[in-house]
Structure formats: structure tokens, C-alpha cells
Amino acid sequence: EKNFFKFLKRVDYMKDDIKWVVIPDVVGDALKTLEMFPYYNNKVKELGWRTAFVAQDGIEMLPIPWGEFDTMFVGGSTVFKYSSIVRELIKYCNKRGVWCHIGRINSKKKFRYFKELGADSADGTTLKFGPAKNLPGILEWY
């Protein structure tokens, strides 16, 4: 927690250029993520940042805190990402005007799949491993 907030203070000058800060989550565990969310979200919002809530496996059984975050970040397992609940989340985000980001997307096929569903952005590690080699290919995904 200390390092998380120390980092936000260090990059405060970039606040207007950063779309959102991912609120700490527990991979694959929607309940634990949801339990942590209010504390961190409130503190990050108090610092003036826009925030992202991470949807994890099991979120379909829990109340999503709509209106308290700026971006829906789809995390969780690969099975979860390709589930009907995520397809519905993306549609609902589009309907509400909430930015929807998909995490850990490392192929053109996956990127295009989520883009066609209406996701606004995605991330992955492909660029990290051979940026000069992989960047031209990633730019073709669009």
C-alpha cells in the first residue's frame, strides 16, 4: 500500500494524461477485489485520479459498484474473459459510456475479438518482449 501511494505521488504531474489508475485487486477473486475496492478507490479519488475497477471471476454473483469508477478493467482468468458475463459487461459499459479495458491480450486474434465486442482498449506483454520487432505487428492489430 505504501509503495502504491508513493508511486501515485511521484507521477502526480502526469495525472491529466493518464486515463485511469487500476485499483488493487486479487486475481481471479471478485469477492476479495470488491472488499478492497472502496478503501483504495476513495483514497485514489481523493488524490484526484480517475479509477478502474477490475472485474474478476465470480463478479456475476456480486454487486458491481457502478458510478464509483471511471473504467471497467476486465481481469481474471482466460475462461472468465471469454465468458458470457464479460460479453455482457462490455455491452453494459458501452451503454453507460464507461470505458472498458481488457487485460492480458497478447495476440491479434484476441485483440480483434474484444474490439469487435466493443472493448475500448487492451494491454499485454507482447511489446515488452522485443519492442522493436513486435511494435509494427501490434500497430497492424487496429
Tab-separated table of N, CA and C in Angstrom:
chain	number	residue	atom	x	y	z
A	1	GLU	N	0.831	-1.197	0.000
A	1	GLU	CA	0.000	0.000	0.000
A	1	GLU	C	0.874	1.259	0.000
A	2	LYS	N	1.901	1.241	0.832
A	2	LYS	CA	2.788	2.410	0.922
A	2	LYS	C	3.416	2.712	-0.438
A	3	ASN	N	3.931	1.686	-1.100
A	3	ASN	CA	4.578	1.881	-2.398
A	3	ASN	C	3.585	2.309	-3.475
A	4	PHE	N	2.366	1.805	-3.413
A	4	PHE	CA	1.328	2.167	-4.365
A	4	PHE	C	1.065	3.673	-4.315
A	5	PHE	N	0.850	4.202	-3.118
A	5	PHE	CA	0.555	5.630	-2.989
A	5	PHE	C	1.798	6.489	-3.203
A	6	LYS	N	2.949	5.965	-2.865
A	6	LYS	CA	4.202	6.680	-3.133
A	6	LYS	C	4.380	6.849	-4.645
A	7	PHE	N	4.061	5.797	-5.390
A	7	PHE	CA	4.162	5.862	-6.845
A	7	PHE	C	3.193	6.902	-7.411
A	8	LEU	N	1.954	6.903	-6.935
A	8	LEU	CA	0.981	7.881	-7.431
A	8	LEU	C	1.431	9.309	-7.169
A	9	LYS	N	2.025	9.529	-6.028
A	9	LYS	CA	2.526	10.880	-5.732
A	9	LYS	C	3.679	11.247	-6.661
A	10	ARG	N	4.533	10.253	-6.974
A	10	ARG	CA	5.682	10.509	-7.835
A	10	ARG	C	5.261	10.875	-9.261
A	11	VAL	N	4.134	10.335	-9.728
A	11	VAL	CA	3.694	10.609	-11.096
A	11	VAL	C	2.489	11.554	-11.138
A	12	ASP	N	2.271	12.269	-10.060
A	12	ASP	CA	1.126	13.179	-9.974
A	12	ASP	C	1.098	14.186	-11.120
A	13	TYR	N	2.252	14.627	-11.568
A	13	TYR	CA	2.317	15.611	-12.646
A	13	TYR	C	1.746	15.065	-13.963
A	14	MET	N	1.568	13.749	-14.066
A	14	MET	CA	1.039	13.115	-15.276
A	14	MET	C	-0.471	12.852	-15.184
A	15	LYS	N	-1.078	13.231	-14.097
A	15	LYS	CA	-2.469	12.899	-13.802
A	15	LYS	C	-3.427	13.193	-14.957
A	16	ASP	N	-3.271	14.326	-15.614
A	16	ASP	CA	-4.193	14.700	-16.687
A	16	ASP	C	-4.022	13.847	-17.938
A	17	ASP	N	-2.867	13.197	-18.070
A	17	ASP	CA	-2.593	12.383	-19.260
A	17	ASP	C	-2.886	10.899	-19.053
A	18	ILE	N	-3.181	10.513	-17.830
A	18	ILE	CA	-3.419	9.102	-17.516
A	18	ILE	C	-4.921	8.871	-17.424
A	19	LYS	N	-5.416	7.913	-18.189
A	19	LYS	CA	-6.861	7.663	-18.295
A	19	LYS	C	-7.444	7.126	-16.999
A	20	TRP	N	-6.700	6.256	-16.281
A	20	TRP	CA	-7.189	5.671	-15.032
A	20	TRP	C	-6.071	4.981	-14.275
A	21	VAL	N	-6.321	4.795	-13.006
A	21	VAL	CA	-5.425	4.021	-12.133
A	21	VAL	C	-6.190	2.769	-11.737
A	22	VAL	N	-5.577	1.624	-11.948
A	22	VAL	CA	-6.215	0.363	-11.557
A	22	VAL	C	-6.180	0.258	-10.038
A	23	ILE	N	-7.356	0.070	-9.459
A	23	ILE	CA	-7.445	-0.118	-8.011
A	23	ILE	C	-6.960	-1.523	-7.698
A	24	PRO	N	-6.140	-1.701	-6.659
A	24	PRO	CA	-5.616	-3.029	-6.333
A	24	PRO	C	-6.714	-4.094	-6.281
A	25	ASP	N	-6.361	-5.269	-6.786
A	25	ASP	CA	-7.316	-6.364	-6.915
A	25	ASP	C	-6.650	-7.687	-6.547
A	26	VAL	N	-7.455	-8.732	-6.496
A	26	VAL	CA	-6.956	-10.075	-6.254
A	26	VAL	C	-7.326	-10.894	-7.481
A	27	VAL	N	-6.333	-11.319	-8.231
A	27	VAL	CA	-6.560	-12.021	-9.489
A	27	VAL	C	-7.442	-13.250	-9.278
A	28	GLY	N	-8.513	-13.315	-10.070
A	28	GLY	CA	-9.412	-14.457	-10.042
A	28	GLY	C	-10.391	-14.484	-8.883
A	29	ASP	N	-10.409	-13.431	-8.056
A	29	ASP	CA	-11.277	-13.433	-6.875
A	29	ASP	C	-12.070	-12.134	-6.785
A	30	ALA	N	-13.291	-12.183	-7.309
A	30	ALA	CA	-14.137	-10.984	-7.334
A	30	ALA	C	-14.506	-10.508	-5.936
A	31	LEU	N	-14.779	-11.425	-5.024
A	31	LEU	CA	-15.194	-11.024	-3.686
A	31	LEU	C	-14.095	-10.256	-2.963
A	32	LYS	N	-12.881	-10.785	-2.961
A	32	LYS	CA	-11.777	-10.084	-2.294
A	32	LYS	C	-11.479	-8.753	-2.976
A	33	THR	N	-11.569	-8.726	-4.295
A	33	THR	CA	-11.359	-7.477	-5.036
A	33	THR	C	-12.401	-6.450	-4.638
A	34	LEU	N	-13.649	-6.872	-4.575
A	34	LEU	CA	-14.745	-5.969	-4.201
A	34	LEU	C	-14.600	-5.478	-2.760
A	35	GLU	N	-14.120	-6.329	-1.877
A	35	GLU	CA	-13.923	-5.927	-0.476
A	35	GLU	C	-12.848	-4.855	-0.351
A	36	MET	N	-11.817	-4.923	-1.176
A	36	MET	CA	-10.717	-3.955	-1.130
A	36	MET	C	-11.065	-2.645	-1.826
A	37	PHE	N	-11.975	-2.712	-2.764
A	37	PHE	CA	-12.240	-1.593	-3.663
A	37	PHE	C	-12.589	-0.275	-2.973
A	38	PRO	N	-13.560	-0.232	-2.061
A	38	PRO	CA	-13.943	1.080	-1.503
A	38	PRO	C	-12.793	1.831	-0.842
A	39	TYR	N	-11.999	1.126	-0.063
A	39	TYR	CA	-10.886	1.771	0.643
A	39	TYR	C	-9.918	2.419	-0.341
A	40	TYR	N	-9.409	1.622	-1.284
A	40	TYR	CA	-8.425	2.146	-2.230
A	40	TYR	C	-9.051	3.154	-3.197
A	41	ASN	N	-10.241	2.872	-3.671
A	41	ASN	CA	-10.879	3.777	-4.620
A	41	ASN	C	-11.073	5.163	-4.013
A	42	ASN	N	-11.559	5.214	-2.794
A	42	ASN	CA	-11.769	6.511	-2.141
A	42	ASN	C	-10.466	7.277	-1.977
A	43	LYS	N	-9.409	6.581	-1.549
A	43	LYS	CA	-8.119	7.259	-1.356
A	43	LYS	C	-7.552	7.773	-2.681
A	44	VAL	N	-7.668	6.961	-3.737
A	44	VAL	CA	-7.135	7.361	-5.040
A	44	VAL	C	-7.954	8.512	-5.618
A	45	LYS	N	-9.265	8.454	-5.477
A	45	LYS	CA	-10.133	9.546	-5.947
A	45	LYS	C	-9.822	10.848	-5.191
A	46	GLU	N	-9.572	10.749	-3.883
A	46	GLU	CA	-9.226	11.932	-3.086
A	46	GLU	C	-7.967	12.610	-3.610
A	47	LEU	N	-7.075	11.828	-4.209
A	47	LEU	CA	-5.856	12.380	-4.791
A	47	LEU	C	-6.098	12.966	-6.183
A	48	GLY	N	-7.325	12.839	-6.680
A	48	GLY	CA	-7.682	13.442	-7.957
A	48	GLY	C	-7.525	12.558	-9.179
A	49	TRP	N	-7.330	11.268	-8.991
A	49	TRP	CA	-7.159	10.344	-10.108
A	49	TRP	C	-8.489	9.737	-10.526
A	50	ARG	N	-8.570	9.379	-11.813
A	50	ARG	CA	-9.670	8.557	-12.305
A	50	ARG	C	-9.297	7.104	-12.001
A	51	THR	N	-10.304	6.262	-11.752
A	51	THR	CA	-10.009	4.902	-11.307
A	51	THR	C	-10.638	3.834	-12.196
A	52	ALA	N	-10.060	2.630	-12.091
A	52	ALA	CA	-10.568	1.456	-12.797
A	52	ALA	C	-10.863	0.355	-11.794
A	53	PHE	N	-12.047	-0.210	-11.907
A	53	PHE	CA	-12.455	-1.376	-11.116
A	53	PHE	C	-12.130	-2.616	-11.930
A	54	VAL	N	-11.519	-3.614	-11.295
A	54	VAL	CA	-11.152	-4.837	-12.011
A	54	VAL	C	-12.206	-5.913	-11.786
A	55	ALA	N	-12.844	-6.321	-12.877
A	55	ALA	CA	-13.804	-7.426	-12.830
A	55	ALA	C	-13.012	-8.732	-12.818
A	56	GLN	N	-13.326	-9.581	-11.871
A	56	GLN	CA	-12.645	-10.865	-11.712
A	56	GLN	C	-13.663	-12.000	-11.758
A	57	ASP	N	-13.157	-13.209	-11.840
A	57	ASP	CA	-14.001	-14.404	-11.812
A	57	ASP	C	-14.955	-14.342	-10.625
A	58	GLY	N	-16.246	-14.537	-10.886
A	58	GLY	CA	-17.246	-14.519	-9.832
A	58	GLY	C	-17.997	-13.211	-9.699
A	59	ILE	N	-17.653	-12.207	-10.486
A	59	ILE	CA	-18.293	-10.894	-10.349
A	59	ILE	C	-19.787	-10.958	-10.644
A	60	GLU	N	-20.199	-11.944	-11.437
A	60	GLU	CA	-21.619	-12.047	-11.781
A	60	GLU	C	-22.505	-12.335	-10.572
A	61	MET	N	-21.898	-12.744	-9.469
A	61	MET	CA	-22.645	-13.044	-8.250
A	61	MET	C	-22.634	-11.885	-7.260
A	62	LEU	N	-21.997	-10.787	-7.631
A	62	LEU	CA	-21.786	-9.676	-6.699
A	62	LEU	C	-22.243	-8.347	-7.293
A	63	PRO	N	-22.499	-7.362	-6.432
A	63	PRO	CA	-22.891	-6.039	-6.945
A	63	PRO	C	-21.674	-5.261	-7.461
A	64	ILE	N	-21.746	-4.836	-8.679
A	64	ILE	CA	-20.671	-4.025	-9.257
A	64	ILE	C	-20.910	-2.573	-8.828
A	65	PRO	N	-19.890	-1.902	-8.323
A	65	PRO	CA	-20.071	-0.524	-7.825
A	65	PRO	C	-20.119	0.524	-8.942
A	66	TRP	N	-21.090	0.368	-9.851
A	66	TRP	CA	-21.248	1.318	-10.957
A	66	TRP	C	-21.363	2.743	-10.415
A	67	GLY	N	-20.756	3.661	-11.107
A	67	GLY	CA	-20.804	5.056	-10.702
A	67	GLY	C	-19.664	5.455	-9.777
A	68	GLU	N	-18.925	4.479	-9.275
A	68	GLU	CA	-17.816	4.777	-8.364
A	68	GLU	C	-16.455	4.688	-9.050
A	69	PHE	N	-16.430	4.254	-10.297
A	69	PHE	CA	-15.178	4.137	-11.044
A	69	PHE	C	-15.386	4.695	-12.439
A	70	ASP	N	-14.281	4.937	-13.127
A	70	ASP	CA	-14.320	5.526	-14.459
A	70	ASP	C	-14.128	4.508	-15.578
A	71	THR	N	-13.447	3.410	-15.255
A	71	THR	CA	-13.132	2.384	-16.245
A	71	THR	C	-13.407	1.009	-15.663
A	72	MET	N	-13.977	0.146	-16.497
A	72	MET	CA	-14.110	-1.267	-16.147
A	72	MET	C	-12.897	-1.972	-16.740
A	73	PHE	N	-12.102	-2.566	-15.911
A	73	PHE	CA	-10.914	-3.301	-16.335
A	73	PHE	C	-11.243	-4.775	-16.183
A	74	VAL	N	-11.283	-5.498	-17.286
A	74	VAL	CA	-11.591	-6.925	-17.228
A	74	VAL	C	-10.291	-7.687	-16.998
A	75	GLY	N	-10.200	-8.290	-15.820
A	75	GLY	CA	-9.053	-9.115	-15.464
A	75	GLY	C	-9.502	-10.562	-15.384
A	76	GLY	N	-8.951	-11.280	-14.438
A	76	GLY	CA	-9.389	-12.652	-14.219
A	76	GLY	C	-8.774	-13.661	-15.158
A	77	SER	N	-9.311	-14.856	-15.095
A	77	SER	CA	-8.795	-15.972	-15.887
A	77	SER	C	-9.185	-15.833	-17.357
A	78	THR	N	-8.524	-16.600	-18.196
A	78	THR	CA	-8.856	-16.618	-19.617
A	78	THR	C	-10.279	-17.124	-19.818
A	79	VAL	N	-10.674	-18.143	-19.074
A	79	VAL	CA	-12.040	-18.666	-19.170
A	79	VAL	C	-13.047	-17.565	-18.860
A	80	PHE	N	-12.782	-16.791	-17.809
A	80	PHE	CA	-13.667	-15.686	-17.441
A	80	PHE	C	-13.740	-14.654	-18.558
A	81	LYS	N	-12.600	-14.296	-19.120
A	81	LYS	CA	-12.579	-13.268	-20.171
A	81	LYS	C	-13.445	-13.639	-21.365
A	82	TYR	N	-13.536	-14.932	-21.658
A	82	TYR	CA	-14.315	-15.373	-22.813
A	82	TYR	C	-15.732	-15.821	-22.430
A	83	SER	N	-16.155	-15.467	-21.245
A	83	SER	CA	-17.479	-15.877	-20.766
A	83	SER	C	-18.571	-14.912	-21.221
A	84	SER	N	-19.802	-15.372	-21.102
A	84	SER	CA	-20.947	-14.524	-21.454
A	84	SER	C	-21.039	-13.322	-20.522
A	85	ILE	N	-20.602	-13.463	-19.275
A	85	ILE	CA	-20.663	-12.330	-18.343
A	85	ILE	C	-19.781	-11.185	-18.836
A	86	VAL	N	-18.607	-11.490	-19.373
A	86	VAL	CA	-17.733	-10.428	-19.883
A	86	VAL	C	-18.336	-9.806	-21.137
A	87	ARG	N	-18.923	-10.601	-21.999
A	87	ARG	CA	-19.591	-10.028	-23.177
A	87	ARG	C	-20.685	-9.055	-22.734
A	88	GLU	N	-21.439	-9.427	-21.712
A	88	GLU	CA	-22.498	-8.552	-21.191
A	88	GLU	C	-21.913	-7.316	-20.514
A	89	LEU	N	-20.804	-7.478	-19.791
A	89	LEU	CA	-20.148	-6.328	-19.155
A	89	LEU	C	-19.712	-5.304	-20.201
A	90	ILE	N	-19.129	-5.790	-21.275
A	90	ILE	CA	-18.678	-4.884	-22.335
A	90	ILE	C	-19.876	-4.130	-22.918
A	91	LYS	N	-20.952	-4.840	-23.211
A	91	LYS	CA	-22.164	-4.194	-23.740
A	91	LYS	C	-22.693	-3.150	-22.756
A	92	TYR	N	-22.717	-3.523	-21.489
A	92	TYR	CA	-23.249	-2.602	-20.484
A	92	TYR	C	-22.363	-1.366	-20.339
A	93	CYS	N	-21.063	-1.565	-20.385
A	93	CYS	CA	-20.144	-0.415	-20.346
A	93	CYS	C	-20.411	0.514	-21.522
A	94	ASN	N	-20.550	-0.053	-22.707
A	94	ASN	CA	-20.834	0.759	-23.898
A	94	ASN	C	-22.123	1.538	-23.720
A	95	LYS	N	-23.144	0.896	-23.183
A	95	LYS	CA	-24.442	1.539	-22.974
A	95	LYS	C	-24.337	2.688	-21.975
A	96	ARG	N	-23.532	2.494	-20.928
A	96	ARG	CA	-23.388	3.507	-19.879
A	96	ARG	C	-22.336	4.569	-20.203
A	97	GLY	N	-21.561	4.369	-21.253
A	97	GLY	CA	-20.483	5.300	-21.580
A	97	GLY	C	-19.273	5.130	-20.675
A	98	VAL	N	-19.070	3.923	-20.161
A	98	VAL	CA	-17.929	3.610	-19.292
A	98	VAL	C	-16.851	2.938	-20.140
A	99	TRP	N	-15.632	3.455	-20.068
A	99	TRP	CA	-14.500	2.878	-20.790
A	99	TRP	C	-14.316	1.436	-20.330
A	100	CYS	N	-14.076	0.523	-21.270
A	100	CYS	CA	-13.860	-0.893	-20.928
A	100	CYS	C	-12.518	-1.358	-21.463
A	101	HIS	N	-11.661	-1.809	-20.564
A	101	HIS	CA	-10.307	-2.248	-20.889
A	101	HIS	C	-10.189	-3.740	-20.595
A	102	ILE	N	-9.494	-4.464	-21.466
A	102	ILE	CA	-9.280	-5.898	-21.275
A	102	ILE	C	-7.791	-6.130	-21.010
A	103	GLY	N	-7.495	-6.806	-19.915
A	103	GLY	CA	-6.100	-7.070	-19.553
A	103	GLY	C	-5.569	-8.360	-20.148
A	104	ARG	N	-4.252	-8.392	-20.322
A	104	ARG	CA	-3.515	-9.568	-20.801
A	104	ARG	C	-3.975	-10.070	-22.166
A	105	ILE	N	-3.966	-9.204	-23.144
A	105	ILE	CA	-4.303	-9.572	-24.519
A	105	ILE	C	-3.013	-9.505	-25.325
A	106	ASN	N	-2.568	-10.641	-25.821
A	106	ASN	CA	-1.254	-10.703	-26.462
A	106	ASN	C	-1.274	-11.285	-27.868
A	107	SER	N	-2.404	-11.209	-28.533
A	107	SER	CA	-2.443	-11.662	-29.922
A	107	SER	C	-3.440	-10.828	-30.709
A	108	LYS	N	-3.200	-10.775	-32.004
A	108	LYS	CA	-4.085	-10.036	-32.905
A	108	LYS	C	-5.491	-10.620	-32.840
A	109	LYS	N	-5.606	-11.932	-32.811
A	109	LYS	CA	-6.913	-12.592	-32.774
A	109	LYS	C	-7.696	-12.181	-31.525
A	110	LYS	N	-7.057	-12.213	-30.370
A	110	LYS	CA	-7.728	-11.829	-29.121
A	110	LYS	C	-8.074	-10.340	-29.125
A	111	PHE	N	-7.132	-9.528	-29.580
A	111	PHE	CA	-7.367	-8.092	-29.627
A	111	PHE	C	-8.589	-7.775	-30.486
A	112	ARG	N	-8.632	-8.358	-31.663
A	112	ARG	CA	-9.754	-8.085	-32.574
A	112	ARG	C	-11.069	-8.639	-32.028
A	113	TYR	N	-11.032	-9.765	-31.350
A	113	TYR	CA	-12.235	-10.333	-30.746
A	113	TYR	C	-12.854	-9.332	-29.764
A	114	PHE	N	-12.035	-8.808	-28.863
A	114	PHE	CA	-12.556	-7.878	-27.865
A	114	PHE	C	-12.910	-6.521	-28.476
A	115	LYS	N	-12.180	-6.109	-29.485
A	115	LYS	CA	-12.517	-4.857	-30.177
A	115	LYS	C	-13.893	-4.979	-30.826
A	116	GLU	N	-14.157	-6.122	-31.466
A	116	GLU	CA	-15.463	-6.349	-32.094
A	116	GLU	C	-16.587	-6.375	-31.067
A	117	LEU	N	-16.311	-6.826	-29.856
A	117	LEU	CA	-17.311	-6.822	-28.798
A	117	LEU	C	-17.585	-5.422	-28.266
A	118	GLY	N	-16.659	-4.488	-28.524
A	118	GLY	CA	-16.852	-3.114	-28.076
A	118	GLY	C	-15.892	-2.645	-27.001
A	119	ALA	N	-14.883	-3.459	-26.670
A	119	ALA	CA	-13.886	-3.013	-25.693
A	119	ALA	C	-13.139	-1.802	-26.256
A	120	ASP	N	-12.783	-0.888	-25.364
A	120	ASP	CA	-12.116	0.346	-25.785
A	120	ASP	C	-10.602	0.228	-25.864
A	121	SER	N	-10.017	-0.657	-25.053
A	121	SER	CA	-8.567	-0.794	-25.039
A	121	SER	C	-8.183	-2.149	-24.459
A	122	ALA	N	-6.915	-2.480	-24.621
A	122	ALA	CA	-6.382	-3.738	-24.096
A	122	ALA	C	-4.902	-3.548	-23.811
A	123	ASP	N	-4.362	-4.443	-22.999
A	123	ASP	CA	-2.930	-4.420	-22.749
A	123	ASP	C	-2.397	-5.839	-22.784
A	124	GLY	N	-1.096	-5.943	-22.808
A	124	GLY	CA	-0.429	-7.243	-22.798
A	124	GLY	C	1.068	-7.045	-22.691
A	125	THR	N	1.794	-8.135	-22.726
A	125	THR	CA	3.251	-8.063	-22.559
A	125	THR	C	4.011	-8.255	-23.867
A	126	THR	N	3.301	-8.389	-24.985
A	126	THR	CA	3.955	-8.633	-26.271
A	126	THR	C	5.009	-7.578	-26.582
A	127	LEU	N	4.714	-6.332	-26.314
A	127	LEU	CA	5.652	-5.247	-26.609
A	127	LEU	C	6.891	-5.315	-25.721
A	128	LYS	N	6.711	-5.811	-24.506
A	128	LYS	CA	7.833	-5.900	-23.561
A	128	LYS	C	8.933	-6.812	-24.096
A	129	PHE	N	8.531	-7.880	-24.774
A	129	PHE	CA	9.489	-8.866	-25.274
A	129	PHE	C	9.783	-8.590	-26.743
A	130	GLY	N	10.777	-7.787	-26.994
A	130	GLY	CA	11.162	-7.443	-28.353
A	130	GLY	C	10.381	-6.274	-28.908
A	131	PRO	N	10.459	-5.106	-28.244
A	131	PRO	CA	9.663	-3.960	-28.692
A	131	PRO	C	9.909	-3.573	-30.148
A	132	ALA	N	11.140	-3.538	-30.598
A	132	ALA	CA	11.424	-3.126	-31.979
A	132	ALA	C	10.818	-4.117	-32.968
A	133	LYS	N	10.869	-5.381	-32.635
A	133	LYS	CA	10.330	-6.424	-33.509
A	133	LYS	C	8.797	-6.470	-33.452
A	134	ASN	N	8.220	-6.319	-32.283
A	134	ASN	CA	6.782	-6.538	-32.107
A	134	ASN	C	5.901	-5.313	-32.348
A	135	LEU	N	6.445	-4.107	-32.208
A	135	LEU	CA	5.612	-2.912	-32.365
A	135	LEU	C	4.947	-2.813	-33.733
A	136	PRO	N	5.662	-3.014	-34.829
A	136	PRO	CA	4.984	-2.904	-36.133
A	136	PRO	C	3.792	-3.861	-36.257
A	137	GLY	N	3.937	-5.065	-35.765
A	137	GLY	CA	2.842	-6.032	-35.822
A	137	GLY	C	1.667	-5.617	-34.958
A	138	ILE	N	1.960	-5.106	-33.774
A	138	ILE	CA	0.880	-4.670	-32.868
A	138	ILE	C	0.109	-3.517	-33.498
A	139	LEU	N	0.797	-2.613	-34.148
A	139	LEU	CA	0.117	-1.475	-34.776
A	139	LEU	C	-0.835	-1.930	-35.886
A	140	GLU	N	-0.583	-3.094	-36.468
A	140	GLU	CA	-1.466	-3.637	-37.502
A	140	GLU	C	-2.732	-4.262	-36.914
A	141	TRP	N	-2.749	-4.499	-35.624
A	141	TRP	CA	-3.940	-5.101	-34.995
A	141	TRP	C	-5.152	-4.215	-35.139
A	142	TYR	N	-4.931	-2.901	-35.215
A	142	TYR	CA	-6.033	-1.959	-35.278
A	142	TYR	C	-6.687	-2.020	-36.622
